[in-house]
Amino acid sequence: MRAVQVFAICAMATMGTTAGAQEIDWKKVDEALGRTAAVSGDVHRYGFPRTDLQVTLDGVTIRPALALGGWAAFKPMHGGAMVMGDLVLLEAEINPVMAKLIENGLEVTAIHNHVLRSTPLPFYMHVGGHGDPVKLATALRTALAESKTPLTPPAAAATPPAIDLDTAQLDQIIGVKGQANGGVYQFAVPRRDPVTENGMQLTPPGPTGVATAIGFQPTGGGKAAITGDFVLAGDEVNPVIKALRENGIEVTAVHSHMLTEQPRLIFMHFWANDDAVKLAKGLRAALDKTASAKS
């Protein structure tokens, strides 16, 4: 979701290429996807928010930036680029999108829920590939065309939605600086140790989907709906489950996003709607059970 996060991810597919990473024409990649990337280091990340959907959960209408923000990140690798991403789909869209991904040489690395009880219930398809970045981008757009995912970027809001929360206090509790995005206050908390895929270090960790992603959507009166996913080693899973549940935060999914990453990672999704400061303290208690980087 990643929302937020929602911060997912990739395995390598085989797609031949002759272009060197330094020769990537990112303008052509932008044109193939119909939008401009957000660039962090050498990673070009493209958003595909499901602005067409109105998803409600426990009486909260979920903003796309909280849990409906599909994305794809491209990183130069081995004479081309690797792509990793997370597509937000309705149940009826899963198989048509999957068929086009496979037909055009991309890999599906996971399909699952991130939240529970919502209407409608979105699913999340994690994808990966390696090869010519323009071909990868074209394949991705062809697959997305089998869904109702908007293929033109959303118009920027004239006035960004207010974040009616004490964000300075949230920053202090979580331990990293958050940022406002589409009415959601988002955090990305990297792990202490590097994560690699096919010998390539996944940096920056946030844009490549290997940082713990946390989103706060204000719901009035100092409360917020929170969701996202923790990025965990296997032995951290149950301590984090216990810490979240002890603090009134529901665990909604536990699963993998990738296939061959090192070290092996487990992703844990969560949900709550309560006092934002109380929830931040609960999230911090869970982060303290992980090998997260210190700010």
GROMACS .gro file of C-alpha atoms in nm:
model
  295
    1MET     CA    1   0.000   0.000   0.000
    2ARG     CA    2   0.244   0.197   0.071
    3ALA     CA    3   0.036   0.386   0.095
    4VAL     CA    4   0.176   0.450   0.171
    5GLN     CA    5   0.349   0.305   0.170
    6VAL     CA    6   0.268   0.134   0.048
    7PHE     CA    7   0.590   0.034  -0.017
    8ALA     CA    8   0.674  -0.417  -0.322
    9ILE     CA    9   0.853  -0.575  -0.518
   10CYS     CA   10   1.061  -0.759  -0.756
   11ALA     CA   11   1.211  -1.061  -0.907
   12MET     CA   12   1.416  -1.062  -1.220
   13ALA     CA   13   1.261  -1.165  -1.546
   14THR     CA   14   1.468  -1.227  -1.857
   15MET     CA   15   1.428  -0.964  -2.123
   16GLY     CA   16   1.724  -0.908  -2.353
   17THR     CA   17   1.879  -0.568  -2.391
   18THR     CA   18   2.178  -0.408  -2.553
   19ALA     CA   19   2.144  -0.067  -2.393
   20GLY     CA   20   2.389   0.017  -2.118
   21ALA     CA   21   2.246   0.158  -1.798
   22GLN     CA   22   2.420   0.487  -1.864
   23GLU     CA   23   2.243   0.509  -2.201
   24ILE     CA   24   1.888   0.488  -2.070
   25ASP     CA   25   1.665   0.748  -2.233
   26TRP     CA   26   1.435   0.822  -1.943
   27LYS     CA   27   1.222   1.055  -2.155
   28LYS     CA   28   1.119   0.754  -2.363
   29VAL     CA   29   1.037   0.559  -2.048
   30ASP     CA   30   0.822   0.851  -1.932
   31GLU     CA   31   0.646   0.856  -2.269
   32ALA     CA   32   0.581   0.482  -2.260
   33LEU     CA   33   0.417   0.510  -1.918
   34GLY     CA   34   0.239   0.838  -1.986
   35ARG     CA   35   0.376   1.019  -1.683
   36THR     CA   36   0.690   1.168  -1.531
   37ALA     CA   37   0.895   0.983  -1.272
   38ALA     CA   38   0.988   1.091  -0.924
   39VAL     CA   39   1.367   1.053  -0.924
   40SER     CA   40   1.563   0.945  -0.613
   41GLY     CA   41   1.931   0.872  -0.675
   42ASP     CA   42   1.935   0.643  -0.980
   43VAL     CA   43   1.578   0.518  -0.925
   44HIS     CA   44   1.289   0.645  -1.138
   45ARG     CA   45   0.958   0.573  -0.966
   46TYR     CA   46   0.617   0.607  -1.132
   47GLY     CA   47   0.287   0.625  -0.947
   48PHE     CA   48  -0.038   0.462  -1.061
   49PRO     CA   49  -0.288   0.565  -0.793
   50ARG     CA   50  -0.636   0.416  -0.813
   51THR     CA   51  -0.809   0.752  -0.808
   52ASP     CA   52  -1.103   0.582  -0.982
   53LEU     CA   53  -1.189   0.378  -0.674
   54GLN     CA   54  -1.378   0.480  -0.362
   55VAL     CA   55  -1.268   0.230  -0.099
   56THR     CA   56  -1.412   0.249   0.251
   57LEU     CA   57  -1.290   0.063   0.558
   58ASP     CA   58  -1.446   0.088   0.903
   59GLY     CA   59  -1.623   0.406   0.793
   60VAL     CA   60  -1.305   0.568   0.655
   61THR     CA   61  -1.281   0.659   0.287
   62ILE     CA   62  -0.925   0.565   0.203
   63ARG     CA   63  -0.721   0.820   0.015
   64PRO     CA   64  -0.512   0.678  -0.273
   65ALA     CA   65  -0.191   0.785  -0.096
   66LEU     CA   66  -0.281   0.575   0.208
   67ALA     CA   67  -0.341   0.235   0.050
   68LEU     CA   68  -0.426   0.262  -0.320
   69GLY     CA   69  -0.101   0.394  -0.464
   70GLY     CA   70   0.020   0.147  -0.726
   71TRP     CA   71   0.377   0.208  -0.838
   72ALA     CA   72   0.671   0.089  -1.046
   73ALA     CA   73   1.037   0.170  -0.983
   74PHE     CA   74   1.312   0.140  -1.246
   75LYS     CA   75   1.679   0.109  -1.148
   76PRO     CA   76   1.974   0.076  -1.390
   77MET     CA   77   2.113  -0.277  -1.372
   78HIS     CA   78   2.333  -0.513  -1.577
   79GLY     CA   79   2.322  -0.323  -1.904
   80GLY     CA   80   1.957  -0.228  -1.879
   81ALA     CA   81   1.718  -0.174  -1.593
   82MET     CA   82   1.527  -0.374  -1.341
   83VAL     CA   83   1.171  -0.286  -1.258
   84MET     CA   84   0.985  -0.367  -0.939
   85GLY     CA   85   0.638  -0.262  -0.848
   86ASP     CA   86   0.302  -0.310  -0.684
   87LEU     CA   87  -0.020  -0.281  -0.884
   88VAL     CA   88  -0.353  -0.214  -0.710
   89LEU     CA   89  -0.627  -0.422  -0.872
   90LEU     CA   90  -0.982  -0.533  -0.823
   91GLU     CA   91  -1.046  -0.907  -0.815
   92ALA     CA   92  -1.182  -0.919  -1.171
   93GLU     CA   93  -0.872  -0.739  -1.302
   94ILE     CA   94  -0.615  -0.984  -1.166
   95ASN     CA   95  -0.613  -1.247  -1.439
   96PRO     CA   96  -0.636  -1.012  -1.741
   97VAL     CA   97  -0.346  -0.803  -1.606
   98MET     CA   98  -0.144  -1.113  -1.520
   99ALA     CA   99  -0.190  -1.255  -1.871
  100LYS     CA  100  -0.047  -0.940  -2.032
  101LEU     CA  101   0.242  -0.922  -1.787
  102ILE     CA  102   0.346  -1.280  -1.863
  103GLU     CA  103   0.289  -1.239  -2.237
  104ASN     CA  104   0.528  -0.943  -2.242
  105GLY     CA  105   0.805  -1.094  -2.029
  106LEU     CA  106   0.736  -0.953  -1.684
  107GLU     CA  107   0.712  -1.167  -1.371
  108VAL     CA  108   0.445  -1.180  -1.103
  109THR     CA  109   0.608  -1.220  -0.762
  110ALA     CA  110   0.309  -1.198  -0.525
  111ILE     CA  111  -0.068  -1.145  -0.518
  112HIS     CA  112  -0.251  -1.077  -0.194
  113ASN     CA  113  -0.455  -0.841   0.022
  114HIS     CA  114  -0.310  -0.561   0.230
  115VAL     CA  115  -0.626  -0.463   0.419
  116LEU     CA  116  -0.935  -0.644   0.547
  117ARG     CA  117  -1.311  -0.572   0.535
  118SER     CA  118  -1.292  -0.286   0.286
  119THR     CA  119  -1.555  -0.222   0.021
  120PRO     CA  120  -1.450  -0.294  -0.245
  121LEU     CA  121  -1.156  -0.515  -0.143
  122PRO     CA  122  -0.845  -0.429  -0.346
  123PHE     CA  123  -0.572  -0.680  -0.423
  124TYR     CA  124  -0.204  -0.608  -0.476
  125MET     CA  125   0.004  -0.765  -0.750
  126HIS     CA  126   0.381  -0.736  -0.711
  127VAL     CA  127   0.581  -0.753  -1.032
  128GLY     CA  128   0.942  -0.754  -1.148
  129GLY     CA  129   1.154  -0.768  -1.458
  130HIS     CA  130   1.492  -0.692  -1.613
  131GLY     CA  131   1.576  -0.569  -1.960
  132ASP     CA  132   1.531  -0.274  -2.189
  133PRO     CA  133   1.354  -0.010  -1.979
  134VAL     CA  134   1.133   0.117  -2.261
  135LYS     CA  135   1.015  -0.237  -2.335
  136LEU     CA  136   0.953  -0.295  -1.965
  137ALA     CA  137   0.754   0.028  -1.942
  138THR     CA  138   0.551  -0.059  -2.252
  139ALA     CA  139   0.476  -0.406  -2.113
  140LEU     CA  140   0.364  -0.257  -1.784
  141ARG     CA  141   0.132  -0.005  -1.946
  142THR     CA  142  -0.014  -0.274  -2.174
  143ALA     CA  143  -0.094  -0.483  -1.868
  144LEU     CA  144  -0.244  -0.193  -1.674
  145ALA     CA  145  -0.471  -0.119  -1.971
  146GLU     CA  146  -0.649  -0.446  -1.888
  147SER     CA  147  -0.765  -0.281  -1.564
  148LYS     CA  148  -0.944   0.045  -1.497
  149THR     CA  149  -0.627   0.199  -1.352
  150PRO     CA  150  -0.617   0.561  -1.479
  151LEU     CA  151  -0.344   0.578  -1.745
  152THR     CA  152  -0.317   0.955  -1.739
  153PRO     CA  153  -0.166   1.120  -1.431
  154PRO     CA  154  -0.416   1.279  -1.191
  155ALA     CA  155  -0.443   1.655  -1.195
  156ALA     CA  156  -0.265   1.822  -0.906
  157ALA     CA  157  -0.500   1.952  -0.636
  158ALA     CA  158  -0.522   2.330  -0.629
  159THR     CA  159  -0.484   2.316  -0.252
  160PRO     CA  160  -0.326   2.003  -0.098
  161PRO     CA  161  -0.547   1.844   0.169
  162ALA     CA  162  -0.453   1.960   0.517
  163ILE     CA  163  -0.277   1.726   0.757
  164ASP     CA  164  -0.471   1.803   1.075
  165LEU     CA  165  -0.224   1.625   1.303
  166ASP     CA  166   0.071   1.722   1.521
  167THR     CA  167   0.325   1.610   1.261
  168ALA     CA  168   0.624   1.734   1.461
  169GLN     CA  169   0.525   1.505   1.747
  170LEU     CA  170   0.471   1.215   1.505
  171ASP     CA  171   0.819   1.274   1.360
  172GLN     CA  172   0.969   1.267   1.708
  173ILE     CA  173   0.795   0.944   1.804
  174ILE     CA  174   0.857   0.752   1.482
  175GLY     CA  175   1.214   0.879   1.470
  176VAL     CA  176   1.228   0.994   1.108
  177LYS     CA  177   1.092   1.296   0.924
  178GLY     CA  178   0.760   1.232   0.752
  179GLN     CA  179   0.618   1.404   0.449
  180ALA     CA  180   0.269   1.506   0.339
  181ASN     CA  181   0.135   1.344   0.023
  182GLY     CA  182  -0.223   1.369  -0.097
  183GLY     CA  183  -0.373   1.424   0.247
  184VAL     CA  184  -0.163   1.148   0.408
  185TYR     CA  185   0.141   1.189   0.633
  186GLN     CA  186   0.392   0.927   0.525
  187PHE     CA  187   0.704   0.775   0.680
  188ALA     CA  188   0.971   0.550   0.529
  189VAL     CA  189   1.193   0.379   0.787
  190PRO     CA  190   1.488   0.192   0.629
  191ARG     CA  191   1.639  -0.123   0.769
  192ARG     CA  192   1.985  -0.106   0.921
  193ASP     CA  193   2.143  -0.356   0.681
  194PRO     CA  194   2.136  -0.338   0.300
  195VAL     CA  195   1.898  -0.546   0.089
  196THR     CA  196   2.009  -0.688  -0.246
  197GLU     CA  197   1.827  -0.840  -0.541
  198ASN     CA  198   2.023  -1.038  -0.799
  199GLY     CA  199   2.343  -0.886  -0.659
  200MET     CA  200   2.216  -0.528  -0.685
  201GLN     CA  201   2.167  -0.325  -0.369
  202LEU     CA  202   1.813  -0.186  -0.351
  203THR     CA  203   1.879   0.179  -0.283
  204PRO     CA  204   1.725   0.416  -0.199
  205PRO     CA  205   1.519   0.177   0.017
  206GLY     CA  206   1.198   0.381   0.018
  207PRO     CA  207   1.152   0.418  -0.359
  208THR     CA  208   1.251   0.052  -0.415
  209GLY     CA  209   0.997  -0.072  -0.159
  210VAL     CA  210   1.227  -0.211   0.109
  211ALA     CA  211   1.171   0.048   0.383
  212THR     CA  212   0.897   0.013   0.641
  213ALA     CA  213   0.613   0.232   0.512
  214ILE     CA  214   0.370   0.403   0.749
  215GLY     CA  215   0.085   0.637   0.656
  216PHE     CA  216  -0.138   0.851   0.877
  217GLN     CA  217  -0.466   0.976   0.726
  218PRO     CA  218  -0.638   1.226   0.955
  219THR     CA  219  -0.992   1.126   1.055
  220GLY     CA  220  -1.073   1.422   1.283
  221GLY     CA  221  -1.021   1.518   1.644
  222GLY     CA  222  -0.654   1.420   1.650
  223LYS     CA  223  -0.733   1.070   1.524
  224ALA     CA  224  -0.588   0.902   1.219
  225ALA     CA  225  -0.631   0.588   1.015
  226ILE     CA  226  -0.295   0.416   0.977
  227THR     CA  227  -0.173   0.149   0.743
  228GLY     CA  228   0.144   0.045   0.564
  229ASP     CA  229   0.387  -0.242   0.595
  230PHE     CA  230   0.678  -0.342   0.813
  231VAL     CA  231   0.981  -0.492   0.636
  232LEU     CA  232   1.102  -0.775   0.857
  233ALA     CA  233   1.347  -1.056   0.901
  234GLY     CA  234   1.179  -1.386   0.987
  235ASP     CA  235   1.270  -1.374   1.356
  236GLU     CA  236   1.118  -1.026   1.388
  237VAL     CA  237   0.770  -1.126   1.267
  238ASN     CA  238   0.612  -1.248   1.588
  239PRO     CA  239   0.768  -0.988   1.819
  240VAL     CA  240   0.627  -0.717   1.589
  241ILE     CA  241   0.285  -0.887   1.575
  242LYS     CA  242   0.273  -0.890   1.954
  243ALA     CA  243   0.386  -0.525   1.984
  244LEU     CA  244   0.126  -0.405   1.733
  245ARG     CA  245  -0.161  -0.601   1.889
  246GLU     CA  246  -0.067  -0.490   2.241
  247ASN     CA  247  -0.106  -0.132   2.115
  248GLY     CA  248  -0.444  -0.175   1.948
  249ILE     CA  249  -0.311  -0.208   1.594
  250GLU     CA  250  -0.456  -0.487   1.380
  251VAL     CA  251  -0.225  -0.709   1.173
  252THR     CA  252  -0.396  -0.760   0.835
  253ALA     CA  253  -0.145  -0.955   0.624
  254VAL     CA  254   0.192  -1.130   0.654
  255HIS     CA  255   0.365  -1.237   0.332
  256SER     CA  256   0.652  -1.196   0.088
  257HIS     CA  257   0.674  -0.940  -0.193
  258MET     CA  258   0.988  -1.063  -0.370
  259LEU     CA  259   1.138  -1.398  -0.467
  260THR     CA  260   1.519  -1.384  -0.449
  261GLU     CA  261   1.610  -1.092  -0.223
  262GLN     CA  262   1.888  -1.118   0.035
  263PRO     CA  263   1.832  -1.126   0.324
  264ARG     CA  264   1.489  -1.290   0.300
  265LEU     CA  265   1.221  -1.037   0.392
  266ILE     CA  266   0.866  -1.066   0.522
  267PHE     CA  267   0.615  -0.781   0.485
  268MET     CA  268   0.354  -0.719   0.754
  269HIS     CA  269   0.054  -0.494   0.689
  270PHE     CA  270  -0.150  -0.327   0.961
  271TRP     CA  271  -0.454  -0.108   1.026
  272ALA     CA  272  -0.603   0.107   1.302
  273ASN     CA  273  -0.810   0.423   1.343
  274ASP     CA  274  -0.747   0.592   1.676
  275ASP     CA  275  -0.562   0.877   1.844
  276ALA     CA  276  -0.265   0.950   1.618
  277VAL     CA  277  -0.010   0.999   1.896
  278LYS     CA  278  -0.119   0.677   2.068
  279LEU     CA  279  -0.085   0.487   1.740
  280ALA     CA  280   0.255   0.642   1.670
  281LYS     CA  281   0.380   0.516   2.005
  282GLY     CA  282   0.249   0.168   1.922
  283LEU     CA  283   0.425   0.174   1.586
  284ARG     CA  284   0.746   0.289   1.756
  285ALA     CA  285   0.721  -0.003   2.000
  286ALA     CA  286   0.698  -0.237   1.701
  287LEU     CA  287   0.987  -0.066   1.520
  288ASP     CA  288   1.196  -0.121   1.833
  289LYS     CA  289   1.163  -0.497   1.769
  290THR     CA  290   1.332  -0.461   1.429
  291ALA     CA  291   1.679  -0.393   1.295
  292SER     CA  292   1.577  -0.050   1.169
  293ALA     CA  293   1.829   0.219   1.090
  294LYS     CA  294   1.871   0.477   1.363
  295SER     CA  295   1.792   0.835   1.267
   0.00000   0.00000   0.00000
